[in-house]
Tab-separated table of C-alpha atoms and ligand atoms in Angstrom:
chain	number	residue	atom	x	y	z
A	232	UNK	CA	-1.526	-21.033	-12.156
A	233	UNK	CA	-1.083	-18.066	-8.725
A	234	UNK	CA	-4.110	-17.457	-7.677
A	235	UNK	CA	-4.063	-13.758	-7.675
A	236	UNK	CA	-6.671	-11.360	-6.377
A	237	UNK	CA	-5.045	-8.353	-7.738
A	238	UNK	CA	-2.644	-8.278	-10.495
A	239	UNK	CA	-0.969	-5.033	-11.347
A	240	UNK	CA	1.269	-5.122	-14.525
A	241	UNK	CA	3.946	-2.932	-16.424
A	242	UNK	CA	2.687	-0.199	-14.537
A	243	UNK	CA	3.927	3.526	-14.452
A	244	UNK	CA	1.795	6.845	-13.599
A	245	UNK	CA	3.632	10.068	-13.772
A	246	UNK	CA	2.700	13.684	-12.369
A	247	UNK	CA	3.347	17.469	-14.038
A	248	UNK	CA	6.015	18.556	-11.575
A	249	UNK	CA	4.259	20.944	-9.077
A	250	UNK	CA	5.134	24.495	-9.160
A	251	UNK	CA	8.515	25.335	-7.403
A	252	UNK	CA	12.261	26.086	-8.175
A	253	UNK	CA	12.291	23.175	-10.619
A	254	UNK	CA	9.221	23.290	-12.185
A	255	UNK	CA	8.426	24.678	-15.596
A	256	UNK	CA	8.045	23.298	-19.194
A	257	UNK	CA	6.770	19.822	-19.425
A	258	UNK	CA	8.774	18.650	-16.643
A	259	UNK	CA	7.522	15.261	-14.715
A	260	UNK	CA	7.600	13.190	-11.747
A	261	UNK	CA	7.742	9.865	-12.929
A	262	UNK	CA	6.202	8.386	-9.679
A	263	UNK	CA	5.575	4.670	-10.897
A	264	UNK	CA	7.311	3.436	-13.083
A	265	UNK	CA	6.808	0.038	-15.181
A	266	UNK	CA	5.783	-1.971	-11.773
A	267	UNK	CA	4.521	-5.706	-11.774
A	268	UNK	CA	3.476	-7.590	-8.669
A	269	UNK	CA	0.173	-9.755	-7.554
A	270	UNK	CA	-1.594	-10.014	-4.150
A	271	UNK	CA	-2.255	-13.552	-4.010
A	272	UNK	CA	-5.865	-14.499	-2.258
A	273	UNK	CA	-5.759	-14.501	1.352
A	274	UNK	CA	-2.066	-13.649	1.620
A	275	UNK	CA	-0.361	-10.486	2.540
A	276	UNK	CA	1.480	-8.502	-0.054
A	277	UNK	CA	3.881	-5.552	1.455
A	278	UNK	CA	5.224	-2.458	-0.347
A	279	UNK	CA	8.317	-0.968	1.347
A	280	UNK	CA	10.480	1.822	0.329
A	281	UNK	CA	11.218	5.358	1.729
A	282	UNK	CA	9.282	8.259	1.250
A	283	UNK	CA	8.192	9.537	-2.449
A	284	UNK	CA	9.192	6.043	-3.502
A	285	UNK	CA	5.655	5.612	-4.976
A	286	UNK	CA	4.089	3.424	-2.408
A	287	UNK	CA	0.780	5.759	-2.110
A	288	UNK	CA	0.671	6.111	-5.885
A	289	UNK	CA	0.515	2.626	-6.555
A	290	UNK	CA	-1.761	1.982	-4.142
A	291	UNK	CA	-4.262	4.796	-5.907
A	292	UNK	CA	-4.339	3.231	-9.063
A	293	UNK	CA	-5.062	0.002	-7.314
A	294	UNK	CA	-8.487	1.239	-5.874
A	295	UNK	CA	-8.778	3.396	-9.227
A	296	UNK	CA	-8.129	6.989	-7.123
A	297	UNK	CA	-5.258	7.161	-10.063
A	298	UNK	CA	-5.639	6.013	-13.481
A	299	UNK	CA	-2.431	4.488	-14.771
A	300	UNK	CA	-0.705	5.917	-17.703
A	301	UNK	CA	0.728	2.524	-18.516
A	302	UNK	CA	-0.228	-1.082	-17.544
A	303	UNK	CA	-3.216	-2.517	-16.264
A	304	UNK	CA	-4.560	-3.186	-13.163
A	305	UNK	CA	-7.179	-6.266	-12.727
A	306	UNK	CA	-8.963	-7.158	-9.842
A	307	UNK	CA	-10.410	-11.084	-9.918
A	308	UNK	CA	-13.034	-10.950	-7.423
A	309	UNK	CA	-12.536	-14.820	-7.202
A	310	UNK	CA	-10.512	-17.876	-8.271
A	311	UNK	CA	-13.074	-18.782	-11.432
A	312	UNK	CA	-13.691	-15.970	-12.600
A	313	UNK	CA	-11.675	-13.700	-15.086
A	314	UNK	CA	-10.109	-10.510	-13.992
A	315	UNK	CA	-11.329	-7.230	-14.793
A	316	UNK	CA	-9.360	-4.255	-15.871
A	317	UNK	CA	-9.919	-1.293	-12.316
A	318	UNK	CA	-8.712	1.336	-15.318
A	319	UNK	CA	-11.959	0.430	-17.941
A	320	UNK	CA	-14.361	0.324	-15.111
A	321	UNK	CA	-17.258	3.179	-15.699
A	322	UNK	CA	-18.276	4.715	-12.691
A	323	UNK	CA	-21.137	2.586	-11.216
A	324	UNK	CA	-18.607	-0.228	-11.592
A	325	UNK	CA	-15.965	1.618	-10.060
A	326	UNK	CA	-18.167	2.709	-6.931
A	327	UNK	CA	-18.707	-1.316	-6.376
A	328	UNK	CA	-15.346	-2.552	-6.860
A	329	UNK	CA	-14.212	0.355	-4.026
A	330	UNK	CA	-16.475	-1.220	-1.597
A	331	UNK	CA	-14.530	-4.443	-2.317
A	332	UNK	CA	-11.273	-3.139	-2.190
A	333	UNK	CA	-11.228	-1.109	0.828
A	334	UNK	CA	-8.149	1.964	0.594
A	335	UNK	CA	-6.998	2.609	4.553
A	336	UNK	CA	-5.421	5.712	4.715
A	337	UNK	CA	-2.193	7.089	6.027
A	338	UNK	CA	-3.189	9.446	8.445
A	339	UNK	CA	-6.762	8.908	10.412
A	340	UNK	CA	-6.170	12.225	12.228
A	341	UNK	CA	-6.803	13.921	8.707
A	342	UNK	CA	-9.431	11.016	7.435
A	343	UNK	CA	-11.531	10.759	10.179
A	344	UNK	CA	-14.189	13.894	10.619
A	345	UNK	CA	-13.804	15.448	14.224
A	346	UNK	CA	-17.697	16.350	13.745
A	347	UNK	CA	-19.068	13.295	13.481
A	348	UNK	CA	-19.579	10.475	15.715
A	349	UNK	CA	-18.013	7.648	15.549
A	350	UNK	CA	-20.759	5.446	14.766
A	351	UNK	CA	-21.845	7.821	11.658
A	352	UNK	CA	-17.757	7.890	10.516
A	353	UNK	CA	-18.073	4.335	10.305
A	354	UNK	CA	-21.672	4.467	8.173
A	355	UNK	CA	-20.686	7.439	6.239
A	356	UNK	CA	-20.136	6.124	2.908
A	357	UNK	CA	-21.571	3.032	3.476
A	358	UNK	CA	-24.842	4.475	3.350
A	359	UNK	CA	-24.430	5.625	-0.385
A	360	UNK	CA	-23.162	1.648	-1.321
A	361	UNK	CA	-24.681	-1.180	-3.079
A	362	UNK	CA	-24.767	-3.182	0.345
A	363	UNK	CA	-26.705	-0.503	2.524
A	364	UNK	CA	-28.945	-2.456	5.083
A	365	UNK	CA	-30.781	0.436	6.386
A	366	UNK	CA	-30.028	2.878	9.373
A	367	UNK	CA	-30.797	0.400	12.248
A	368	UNK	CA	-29.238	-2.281	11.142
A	369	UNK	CA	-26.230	-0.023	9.802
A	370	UNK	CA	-26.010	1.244	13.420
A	371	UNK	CA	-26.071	-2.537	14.835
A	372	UNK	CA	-23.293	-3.282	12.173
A	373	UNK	CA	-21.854	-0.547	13.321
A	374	UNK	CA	-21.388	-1.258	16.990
A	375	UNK	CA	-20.323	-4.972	15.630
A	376	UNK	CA	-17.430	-4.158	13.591
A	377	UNK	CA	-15.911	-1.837	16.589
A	378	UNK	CA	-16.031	-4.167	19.096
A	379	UNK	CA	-14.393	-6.400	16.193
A	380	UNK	CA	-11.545	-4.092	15.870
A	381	UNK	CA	-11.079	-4.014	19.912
A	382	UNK	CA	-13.154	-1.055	20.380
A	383	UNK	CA	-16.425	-1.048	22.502
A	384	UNK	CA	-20.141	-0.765	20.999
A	385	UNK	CA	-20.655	2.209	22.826
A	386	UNK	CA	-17.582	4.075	21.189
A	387	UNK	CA	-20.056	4.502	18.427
A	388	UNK	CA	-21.561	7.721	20.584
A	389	UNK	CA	-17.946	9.413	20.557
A	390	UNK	CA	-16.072	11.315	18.468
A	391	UNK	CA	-12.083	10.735	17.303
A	392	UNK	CA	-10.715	13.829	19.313
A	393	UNK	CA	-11.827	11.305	22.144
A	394	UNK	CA	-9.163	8.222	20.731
A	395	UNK	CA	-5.360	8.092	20.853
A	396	UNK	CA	-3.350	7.009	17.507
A	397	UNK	CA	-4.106	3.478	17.751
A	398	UNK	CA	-7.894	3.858	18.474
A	399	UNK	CA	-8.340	5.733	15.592
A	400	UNK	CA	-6.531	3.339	13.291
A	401	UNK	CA	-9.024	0.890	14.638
A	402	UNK	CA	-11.707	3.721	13.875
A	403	UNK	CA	-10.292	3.491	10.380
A	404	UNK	CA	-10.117	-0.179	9.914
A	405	UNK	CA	-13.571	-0.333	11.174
A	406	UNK	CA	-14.842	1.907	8.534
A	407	UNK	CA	-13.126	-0.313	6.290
A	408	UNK	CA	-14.818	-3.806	7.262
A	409	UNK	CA	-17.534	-2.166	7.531
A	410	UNK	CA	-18.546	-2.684	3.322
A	411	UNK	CA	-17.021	-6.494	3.929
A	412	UNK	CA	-14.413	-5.640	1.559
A	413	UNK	CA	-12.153	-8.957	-0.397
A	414	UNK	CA	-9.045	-6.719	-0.270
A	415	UNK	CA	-7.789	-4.578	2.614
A	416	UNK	CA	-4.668	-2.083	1.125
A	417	UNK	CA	-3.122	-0.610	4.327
A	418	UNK	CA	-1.372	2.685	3.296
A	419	UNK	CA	1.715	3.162	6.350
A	420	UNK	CA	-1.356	2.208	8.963
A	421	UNK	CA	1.244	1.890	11.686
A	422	UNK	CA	4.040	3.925	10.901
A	423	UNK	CA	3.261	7.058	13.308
A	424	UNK	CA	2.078	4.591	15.952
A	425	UNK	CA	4.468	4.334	18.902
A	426	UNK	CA	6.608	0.258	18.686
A	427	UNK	CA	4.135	-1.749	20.974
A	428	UNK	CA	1.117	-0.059	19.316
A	429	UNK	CA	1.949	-1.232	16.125
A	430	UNK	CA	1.977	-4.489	17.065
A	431	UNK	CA	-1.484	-4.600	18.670
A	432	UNK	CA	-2.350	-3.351	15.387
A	433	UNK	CA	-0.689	-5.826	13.418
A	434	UNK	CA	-2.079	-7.970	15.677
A	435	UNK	CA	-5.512	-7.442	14.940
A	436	UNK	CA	-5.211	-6.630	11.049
A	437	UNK	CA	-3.581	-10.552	11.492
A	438	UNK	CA	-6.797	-11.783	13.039
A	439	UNK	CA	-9.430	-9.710	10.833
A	440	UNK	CA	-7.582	-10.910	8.025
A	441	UNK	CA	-7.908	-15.068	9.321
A	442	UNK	CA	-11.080	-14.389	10.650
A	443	UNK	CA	-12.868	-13.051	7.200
A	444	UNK	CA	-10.473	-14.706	4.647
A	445	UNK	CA	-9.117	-11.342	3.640
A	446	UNK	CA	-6.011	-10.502	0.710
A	447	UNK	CA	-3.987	-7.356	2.265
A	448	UNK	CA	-1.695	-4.387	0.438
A	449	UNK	CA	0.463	-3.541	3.403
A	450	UNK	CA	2.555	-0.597	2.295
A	451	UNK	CA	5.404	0.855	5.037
A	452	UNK	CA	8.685	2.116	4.845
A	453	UNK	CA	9.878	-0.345	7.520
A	454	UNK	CA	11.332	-3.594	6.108
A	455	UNK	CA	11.782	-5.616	9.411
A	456	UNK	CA	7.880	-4.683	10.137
A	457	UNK	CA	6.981	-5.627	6.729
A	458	UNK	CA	9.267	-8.904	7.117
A	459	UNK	CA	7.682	-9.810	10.166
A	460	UNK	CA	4.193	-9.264	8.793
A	461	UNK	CA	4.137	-10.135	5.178
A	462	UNK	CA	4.057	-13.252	3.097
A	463	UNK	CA	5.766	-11.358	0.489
A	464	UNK	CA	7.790	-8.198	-0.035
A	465	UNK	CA	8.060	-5.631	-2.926
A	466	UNK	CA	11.064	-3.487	-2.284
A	467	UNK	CA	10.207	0.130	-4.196
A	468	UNK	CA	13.158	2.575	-4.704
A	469	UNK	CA	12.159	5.970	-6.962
A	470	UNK	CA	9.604	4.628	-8.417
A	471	UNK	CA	10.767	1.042	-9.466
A	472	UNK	CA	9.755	-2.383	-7.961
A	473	UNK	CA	14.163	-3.062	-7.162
A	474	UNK	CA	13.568	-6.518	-5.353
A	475	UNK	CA	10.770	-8.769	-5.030
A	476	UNK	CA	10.648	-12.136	-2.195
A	477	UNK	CA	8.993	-13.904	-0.196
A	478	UNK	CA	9.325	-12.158	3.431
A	479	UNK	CA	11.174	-15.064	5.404
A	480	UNK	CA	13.214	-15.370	1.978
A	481	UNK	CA	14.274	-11.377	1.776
A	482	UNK	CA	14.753	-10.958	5.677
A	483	UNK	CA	17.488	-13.825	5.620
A	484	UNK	CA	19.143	-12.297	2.584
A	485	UNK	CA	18.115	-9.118	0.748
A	486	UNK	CA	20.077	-9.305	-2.374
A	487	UNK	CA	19.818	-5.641	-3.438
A	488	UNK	CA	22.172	-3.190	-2.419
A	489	UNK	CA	18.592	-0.546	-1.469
A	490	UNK	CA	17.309	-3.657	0.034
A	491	UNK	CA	20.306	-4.312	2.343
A	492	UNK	CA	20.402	-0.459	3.314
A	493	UNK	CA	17.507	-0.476	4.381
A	494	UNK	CA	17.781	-3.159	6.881
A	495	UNK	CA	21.093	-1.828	8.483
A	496	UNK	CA	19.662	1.759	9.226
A	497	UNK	CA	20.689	5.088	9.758
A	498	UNK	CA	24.281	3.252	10.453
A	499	UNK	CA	24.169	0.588	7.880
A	500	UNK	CA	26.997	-1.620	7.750
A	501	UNK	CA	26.707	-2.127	4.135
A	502	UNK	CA	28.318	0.940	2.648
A	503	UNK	CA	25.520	2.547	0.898
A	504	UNK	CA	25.624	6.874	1.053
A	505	UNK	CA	23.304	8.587	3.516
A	506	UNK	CA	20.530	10.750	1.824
A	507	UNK	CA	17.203	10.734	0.340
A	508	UNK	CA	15.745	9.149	-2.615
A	509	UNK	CA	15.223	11.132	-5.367
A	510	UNK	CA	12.095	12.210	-7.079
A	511	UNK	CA	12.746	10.684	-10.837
A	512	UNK	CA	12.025	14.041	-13.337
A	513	UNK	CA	13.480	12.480	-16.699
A	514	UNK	CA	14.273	9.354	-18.025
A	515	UNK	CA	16.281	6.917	-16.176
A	516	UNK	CA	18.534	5.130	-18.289
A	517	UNK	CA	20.911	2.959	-15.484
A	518	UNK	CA	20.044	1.936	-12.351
A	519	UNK	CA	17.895	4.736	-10.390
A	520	UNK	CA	20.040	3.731	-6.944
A	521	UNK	CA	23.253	3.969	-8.658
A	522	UNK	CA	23.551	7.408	-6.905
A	523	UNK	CA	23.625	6.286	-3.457
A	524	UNK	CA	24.948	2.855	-4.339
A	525	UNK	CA	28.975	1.792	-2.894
A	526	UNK	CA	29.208	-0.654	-6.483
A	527	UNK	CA	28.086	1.497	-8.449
A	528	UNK	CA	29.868	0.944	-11.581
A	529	UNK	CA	29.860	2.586	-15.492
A	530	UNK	CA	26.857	-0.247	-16.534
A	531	UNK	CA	25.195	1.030	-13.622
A	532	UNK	CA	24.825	4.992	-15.291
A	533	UNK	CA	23.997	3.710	-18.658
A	534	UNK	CA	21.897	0.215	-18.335
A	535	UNK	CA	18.901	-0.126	-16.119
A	536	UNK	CA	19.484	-3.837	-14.822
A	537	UNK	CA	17.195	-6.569	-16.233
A	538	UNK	CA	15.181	-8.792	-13.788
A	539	UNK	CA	17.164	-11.679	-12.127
A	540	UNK	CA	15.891	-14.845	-10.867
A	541	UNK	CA	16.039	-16.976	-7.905
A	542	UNK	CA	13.039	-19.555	-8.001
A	543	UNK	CA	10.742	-16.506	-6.454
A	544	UNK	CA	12.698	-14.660	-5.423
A	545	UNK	CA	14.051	-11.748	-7.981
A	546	UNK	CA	16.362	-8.928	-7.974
A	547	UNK	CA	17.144	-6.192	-10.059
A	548	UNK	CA	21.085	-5.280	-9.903
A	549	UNK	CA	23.622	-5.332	-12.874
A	550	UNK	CA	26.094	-7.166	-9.019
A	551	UNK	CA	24.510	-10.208	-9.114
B	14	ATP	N1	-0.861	14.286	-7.188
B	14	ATP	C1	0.444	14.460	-7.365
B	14	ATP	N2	0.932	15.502	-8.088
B	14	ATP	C2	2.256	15.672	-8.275
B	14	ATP	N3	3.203	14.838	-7.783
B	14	ATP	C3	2.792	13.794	-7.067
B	14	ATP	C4	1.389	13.540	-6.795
B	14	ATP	N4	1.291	12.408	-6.039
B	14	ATP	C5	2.543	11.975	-5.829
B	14	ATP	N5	3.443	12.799	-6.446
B	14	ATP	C6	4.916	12.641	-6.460
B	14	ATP	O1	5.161	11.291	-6.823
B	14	ATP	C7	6.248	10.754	-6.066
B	14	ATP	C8	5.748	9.525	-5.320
B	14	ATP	O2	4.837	9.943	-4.312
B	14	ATP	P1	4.070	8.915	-3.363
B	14	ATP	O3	3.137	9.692	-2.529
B	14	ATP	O4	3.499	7.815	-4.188
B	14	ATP	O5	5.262	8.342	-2.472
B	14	ATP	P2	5.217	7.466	-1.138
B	14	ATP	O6	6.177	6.346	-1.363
B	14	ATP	O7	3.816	7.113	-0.800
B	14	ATP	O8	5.825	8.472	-0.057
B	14	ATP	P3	5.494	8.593	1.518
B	14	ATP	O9	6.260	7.462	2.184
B	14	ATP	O10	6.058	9.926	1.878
B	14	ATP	O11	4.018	8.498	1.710
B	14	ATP	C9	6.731	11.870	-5.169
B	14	ATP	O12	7.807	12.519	-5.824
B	14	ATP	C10	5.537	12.803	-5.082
B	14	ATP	O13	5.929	14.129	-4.855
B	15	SF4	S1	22.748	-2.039	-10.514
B	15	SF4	FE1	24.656	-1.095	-9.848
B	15	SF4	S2	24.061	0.843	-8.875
B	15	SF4	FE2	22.244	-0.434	-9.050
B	15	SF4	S3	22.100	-1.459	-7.120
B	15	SF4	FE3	23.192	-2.843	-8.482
B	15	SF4	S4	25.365	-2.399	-8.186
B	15	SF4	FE4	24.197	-0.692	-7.265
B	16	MG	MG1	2.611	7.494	0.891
């Protein structure tokens, strides 16, 4: 039986469509929509798609920021015991399992208070959870867990308009650890971060993750990062969960047409049409990429394609 730490199943989450040209009447963004995946313990687990794909959604209803309309979401804290539901968690509960399964976000320029040191960024909300040692020893944890992410102790005394990009990611993962979190869910950590300082922080999230027998949610929109960084890939394209592998598996061959696209680039060699994904506002009765897609055919428009299988590796495209 997988050994999953988080298991998210059939689910969708969808948003009133905010105000603007095509707004009005009950009109929706159907952000998620019927997704399925597991993290499995101590492994990494990578979302990828472009933006308004639903990569941030998903990862809200994981840590309970979003409540799903559809699905459930269970969290299995370890292997023997059962899974509970993030969605029927009351509060109290809800405050615990966040300090367990730690949400990093996007943009630490926004997320990290220019007011406060450092040190008290890192203790913030640690001081109002469950595992609270007191301020001295907070402050000792404190210094520890920065000169764990490659920071020094004293950095605790500064503030983030002090850091570059990559320092303040660290900031951010630091804050993190800091609650010795089970589950670390990485929302585009790296993505604004110039080439070589993504990999020092890939790098480290490798190490933290070794060192403390961490499960990760890595969520870009670059598939050869993700491939190079993940034990398994989730390939998200308006919404849907298109192609699903394990990363060594999907970067020798991607299967679905989205998939392939996105590993040629701009210039892919593949065929598929230049643009944007689309925000889904109604319901999708073919295949949501049949827009941009060069086989697009007449099942495409009408059927969405059924799940195919290949041992674990499984694609979902009315080609193959
Ligand atoms: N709170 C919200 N209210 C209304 N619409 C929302 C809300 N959150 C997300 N959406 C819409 O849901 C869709 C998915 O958004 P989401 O932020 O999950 O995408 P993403 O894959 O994380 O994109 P990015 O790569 O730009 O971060 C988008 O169309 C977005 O506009
Ligand atoms: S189902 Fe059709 S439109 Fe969709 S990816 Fe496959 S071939 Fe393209
Ligand atoms: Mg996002």
């Amino acid at each position: 039986m997988s050994d999953f730490v988080v298991e998210v199943s059939n689910v969708s989450k969808s948003f009133p469509l905010e105000a603007g040209f095509f707004a009005g009447g009950n009109r929706r963004v159907y952000a998620v929509n019927d997704v399925s995946f597991g993290i499995r313990r101590g492994s990494t687990y990578g979302i990828v798609g472009e933006s308004g794909c639903g990569k941030t959604t998903t990862a809200r209803m994981i840590v309970g920021l979003h409540r799903p309309d559809a699905g459930t979401i269970s969290y299995k804290p370890d292997s023997s015991s059962d899974g509970v539901d993030v969605s029927s968690l009351g509060r109290r509960k809800l405050r615990l399992f966040r300090e367990k399964v730690k949400y990093i976000f996007q943009d630490p320029a926004h997320s990290l208070n220019p007011r406060l040191s450092v040190g008290d960024i890192i203790t913030d909300s640690y001081r109002y959870s469950s595992v609270y040692p007191g301020r001295r020893a907070a402050g000792d944890e404190a210094r520890d867990v920065l000169s764990e992410v490659g920071l020094s102790p004293e950095d605790a005394d500064r503030h983030p308009s002090e850091f570059s990009g990559g320092q303040r990611q660290r900031i951010s993962i630091a804050r993190g650890l800091i609650m010795k979190p089970d589950v670390l869910v990485c929302d585009e950590i790296v993505s604004a971060l110039d080439v070589s300082v993504q990999g020092q922080i890939l790098n480290l999230l490798q190490d933290i993750k070794e060192s403390r027998g961490l499960s990760l949610l890595f969520i870009a929109h670059d598939l050869r990062v993700s491939c190079y960084f993940c034990d398994t890939i989730g390939v998200m394209y308006c919404g849907f969960l298109v192609e699903e592998a394990p990363a060594a598996d999907l970067y020798r061959t991607a299967l679905h047409p989205y998939s392939r696209m996105l590993f040629g680039g701009a210039g892919n060699s593949f065929g598929a049409k230049a643009g944007e994904a689309r925000s889904i506002t109604g319901v999708v009765s073919g295949c949501p990429f049949a827009h941009r897609c060069p086989h697009s055919s007449s099942v495409c428009l009408s059927e969405l394609p059924p799940w195919k299988y290949d041992g674990n590796h499984k694609v979902r495209c009315h080609l193959l």
